Amino acid sequence: MTTTHPQAAPARPPSRRSRRRWTGWGFIGPFVLVFALVFLAPLVYSVYLSLFRTQLIGGTTFVGLDNYEQALQDGRFWDGVLRVGLFLVVQVPVMLGIALLVALALDSGRLFGKDFFRISVFLPYAVPAVVASLMWGFLYGTRFGLVGDIDDAFGVHLPDPLSSGLVLASIGNIVTWEFIGYNMLIFYAALRVVPHSLYEAAEIDGAGQWRVITAIKLPAIRGALVIATIFSVIGSFQLFNEPAILQKLAPNTITTDYTPNYYTYSLSFSGQQHNYSATVAIVMGVITMAVAYVVQLRGMRKGA
């Protein structure tokens, strides 16, 4: 009697859905890898550092949330937070307002030399922040800069831009000069995609320029306004280059804890307090994220 053995079924080729899934991972895999290395890994390492404390006696020990408790009670840190908060409230509306006016002027089509004007306004953004801070710092100088030259030439005594009462406004002037062109470009790009049929309908209805701006242009670019505001809020809380450069010119006015980012840098590189520096950075990151989220919610709510 002959016994027949069943033949093994041929291996099935991978299904189309399986191939599609792995093809998708092939496209996003490089981004996921880079994102994990440059964003997630430093963030996780910072959280890890914040849970320890290094001392001369005893070395590095686990302290749990003690560093966070210290940060929440650190007057120098909160003074810096309040300072950049004031900077945000005053400087951001001024900067975005000027950028919006420039974008509206460019979009109106009535500006002579529009291309040259657009490039001129955007050009300061191409200047590195360090170079811009040095340039304005020398202009502000009362002994060697433009302010000092004006004092000597006309026999007057102009207010010192780097004095304790004016230095924050002077920093705001530098940041505004740097980023008007950047925000103008965001607004102008949004204005260029507004349907022309809306303008034609407004012209038929006899609407003036002010009515066109308030009823058509501003509502149409609300998303761009929200994005620019969020970017500006984050940039204000990250204020570092300008005070760090000007500190060499005004050491008695700008301290090493003038802004939270500058304070974090000083703790880590000057004070060798890497663990506490990581804690301050994380707390400041949470504050920045919360404020930016509130701005986004308000912008979306108004746009609904």
XYZ file of C-alpha atoms in Angstrom:
304
model
C 0.000 0.000 0.000
C 1.465 3.297 -1.095
C 1.232 6.268 1.288
C 1.019 9.700 -0.260
C 2.310 12.687 1.619
C 0.593 16.040 1.132
C 2.731 18.522 -0.651
C 3.700 21.699 1.196
C 1.691 24.698 0.108
C 3.757 27.262 -1.810
C 4.727 30.346 0.163
C 2.359 33.234 -0.459
C 3.876 36.414 -1.748
C 3.500 39.370 0.586
C 0.141 41.034 0.235
C -0.268 44.403 -1.391
C -1.319 45.923 1.945
C 1.848 44.632 3.647
C 4.061 46.025 0.893
C 2.261 49.353 1.101
C 2.801 49.507 4.846
C 6.543 48.896 4.599
C 6.811 51.337 1.690
C 5.308 54.039 3.899
C 7.813 53.323 6.659
C 10.587 53.541 4.087
C 9.537 57.097 3.264
C 9.070 58.354 6.827
C 11.802 56.243 8.416
C 14.686 58.709 7.841
C 12.623 61.559 9.302
C 11.601 59.496 12.330
C 15.238 58.548 12.936
C 16.489 62.137 12.690
C 13.589 63.399 14.825
C 14.371 60.858 17.528
C 18.078 61.712 17.520
C 17.872 65.519 17.471
C 14.661 66.083 19.451
C 13.495 63.140 21.539
C 16.913 61.950 22.703
C 18.088 65.365 24.029
C 14.704 65.886 25.687
C 14.830 62.518 27.439
C 18.434 63.131 28.478
C 17.530 66.545 29.893
C 14.746 65.012 31.966
C 17.202 62.386 33.167
C 19.751 65.042 34.163
C 17.110 67.047 36.020
C 16.508 64.162 38.416
C 20.086 64.192 39.725
C 22.362 66.619 41.521
C 26.154 66.724 41.415
C 27.964 67.888 44.559
C 31.596 68.135 45.542
C 30.940 65.806 48.445
C 28.945 62.747 47.554
C 29.164 63.060 43.782
C 26.057 62.638 41.644
C 22.990 61.539 43.578
C 19.363 60.987 42.662
C 17.186 63.777 44.083
C 13.878 63.178 42.317
C 11.873 66.390 41.951
C 14.021 68.480 44.302
C 15.527 70.421 41.397
C 12.057 71.316 40.150
C 11.034 72.500 43.606
C 14.142 74.672 43.699
C 13.378 76.103 40.247
C 9.815 76.999 41.226
C 11.204 78.941 44.195
C 14.109 80.541 42.320
C 13.608 84.315 42.312
C 16.284 84.895 39.677
C 14.530 82.533 37.286
C 11.102 84.095 37.783
C 12.501 87.609 37.406
C 13.759 86.551 33.984
C 10.382 85.013 33.121
C 8.566 88.225 34.047
C 11.083 90.243 32.046
C 10.571 88.240 28.853
C 6.830 88.274 29.553
C 6.881 92.066 29.543
C 9.032 91.967 26.432
C 6.461 89.719 24.741
C 3.464 91.879 25.635
C 5.058 95.072 24.294
C 7.406 94.032 21.499
C 5.399 91.330 19.717
C 2.320 93.508 18.937
C 4.576 96.349 17.741
C 6.622 94.047 15.503
C 3.626 92.197 14.041
C 1.714 95.440 13.577
C 4.522 97.023 11.552
C 5.013 93.815 9.544
C 1.279 93.708 8.770
C 1.246 97.334 7.633
C 4.213 96.695 5.329
C 2.557 93.568 3.895
C -0.693 95.449 3.266
C 1.221 98.268 1.579
C 2.994 95.791 -0.690
C -0.236 93.979 -1.521
C -2.081 97.192 -2.336
C -0.168 97.574 -5.602
C 0.142 101.320 -5.071
C 3.636 101.308 -3.596
C 6.347 102.705 -5.867
C 9.414 100.467 -6.099
C 7.617 97.546 -4.473
C 10.276 94.925 -5.236
C 13.114 97.055 -3.882
C 11.098 97.951 -0.794
C 10.246 94.291 -0.115
C 13.880 93.214 -0.351
C 15.000 96.134 1.816
C 12.549 95.236 4.566
C 13.468 91.551 4.443
C 17.238 92.142 4.317
C 17.767 92.573 8.115
C 16.496 89.027 8.633
C 19.488 87.791 6.615
C 21.860 89.426 9.094
C 22.933 86.926 11.815
C 21.573 87.771 15.253
C 25.067 88.055 16.718
C 26.154 90.520 14.044
C 22.954 92.537 14.445
C 23.411 92.705 18.224
C 27.024 93.848 17.867
C 26.080 96.449 15.282
C 23.264 97.922 17.361
C 25.365 97.664 20.509
C 27.985 99.937 18.989
C 25.276 102.317 17.782
C 23.927 102.473 21.336
C 27.341 103.220 22.876
C 27.596 106.543 24.711
C 31.412 106.596 24.624
C 32.245 105.164 21.209
C 28.965 104.772 19.307
C 26.390 106.847 17.486
C 24.763 108.119 20.683
C 28.116 109.316 21.990
C 28.992 110.953 18.662
C 25.690 112.846 18.648
C 26.306 113.988 22.219
C 29.754 115.294 21.298
C 28.696 116.887 18.015
C 25.666 118.791 19.291
C 26.579 119.215 22.941
C 23.513 117.323 24.137
C 23.069 114.416 26.504
C 20.867 111.737 25.000
C 19.469 108.981 27.252
C 21.715 105.931 27.447
C 19.988 103.114 25.489
C 21.882 100.561 27.603
C 20.763 101.967 30.951
C 18.639 99.826 33.243
C 15.447 101.640 32.291
C 15.939 101.471 28.512
C 17.927 98.316 27.816
C 14.865 96.086 27.422
C 13.386 98.537 24.913
C 16.751 98.646 23.129
C 16.752 94.855 22.848
C 13.179 95.024 21.580
C 14.278 97.461 18.894
C 16.960 95.034 17.715
C 14.555 92.078 17.588
C 11.917 94.153 15.808
C 14.460 95.320 13.222
C 15.546 91.729 12.651
C 12.160 90.045 12.295
C 9.833 92.571 10.646
C 10.869 91.232 7.238
C 10.342 87.615 8.278
C 6.786 88.248 9.513
C 6.059 90.544 6.583
C 6.874 87.681 4.226
C 4.421 85.384 6.055
C 1.624 87.967 5.827
C 2.406 88.946 2.244
C 2.412 85.311 1.086
C -0.984 84.801 2.722
C -2.377 87.953 1.094
C -1.242 86.830 -2.358
C -3.511 83.757 -2.277
C -6.705 85.637 -1.372
C -9.166 85.058 -4.257
C -9.424 88.076 -6.549
C -13.146 87.426 -6.892
C -13.595 88.791 -3.370
C -11.916 92.059 -4.365
C -14.068 92.267 -7.482
C -17.225 91.757 -5.430
C -16.104 94.419 -2.943
C -15.407 96.854 -5.803
C -18.880 96.253 -7.233
C -20.383 96.946 -3.803
C -18.419 100.188 -3.609
C -16.282 99.153 -0.613
C -13.337 101.388 0.204
C -9.788 100.275 0.961
C -10.315 100.247 4.722
C -13.427 98.099 4.327
C -11.567 95.696 2.047
C -8.793 95.345 4.623
C -11.085 94.745 7.602
C -13.688 92.589 5.854
C -11.586 90.592 3.386
C -7.842 90.732 3.899
C -7.525 90.408 7.689
C -10.048 87.529 8.014
C -8.388 85.759 5.077
C -4.939 85.810 6.676
C -6.071 84.985 10.221
C -4.207 81.682 10.092
C -0.982 83.446 9.126
C -1.490 85.943 11.957
C -1.874 83.113 14.466
C 1.220 81.310 13.164
C 3.338 84.469 13.262
C 2.117 85.220 16.792
C 3.001 81.723 18.002
C 6.465 81.947 16.447
C 6.975 85.364 18.056
C 5.852 84.122 21.464
C 8.291 81.222 21.301
C 11.053 83.533 20.102
C 10.433 85.969 22.964
C 10.758 83.245 25.584
C 13.927 82.024 23.853
C 15.563 85.459 23.983
C 19.309 84.887 24.317
C 21.599 86.295 21.608
C 20.829 89.976 22.105
C 21.258 90.153 25.912
C 24.280 87.827 25.796
C 26.072 90.099 23.297
C 25.027 93.382 24.913
C 26.067 92.105 28.348
C 29.686 92.757 27.432
C 28.806 96.387 26.708
C 26.546 96.871 29.737
C 27.686 94.402 32.416
C 26.088 96.390 35.239
C 22.696 96.429 33.534
C 22.388 93.010 31.915
C 23.096 90.259 34.415
C 23.677 86.609 33.643
C 20.097 85.832 34.669
C 18.543 88.565 32.543
C 16.482 86.047 30.568
C 15.677 82.391 31.379
C 17.732 81.106 28.449
C 20.708 83.240 29.437
C 20.303 82.026 33.014
C 20.278 78.418 31.831
C 23.421 78.999 29.784
C 25.195 80.651 32.718
C 24.256 77.834 35.086
C 25.573 75.183 32.731
C 28.722 76.724 31.246
C 29.799 79.141 33.972
C 28.426 77.584 37.133
C 28.854 73.930 36.088
C 25.350 73.197 37.416
C 24.287 70.985 34.549
C 21.508 69.212 36.416
C 19.828 72.365 37.647
C 20.345 73.999 34.258
C 18.447 71.139 32.607
C 15.661 71.586 35.155
C 15.314 75.304 34.456
C 15.284 74.621 30.713
C 12.504 72.049 31.076
C 10.382 74.334 33.258
C 10.850 77.171 30.767
C 9.936 74.846 27.908
C 6.688 73.886 29.642
C 5.828 77.550 30.232
C 6.542 78.407 26.594
C 4.459 75.488 25.354
C 1.540 76.455 27.590
C 1.531 80.096 26.473
C 1.852 79.141 22.801
C -1.021 76.657 23.190
C -3.251 79.326 24.736
C -2.452 81.686 21.846
C -3.288 78.936 19.364
C -6.603 78.150 21.062
C -7.632 81.808 21.086
C -6.665 82.209 17.448
C -8.628 79.118 16.416
C -11.626 80.171 18.502
C -11.741 83.599 16.872
C -11.391 82.000 13.482
C -14.280 79.598 14.072
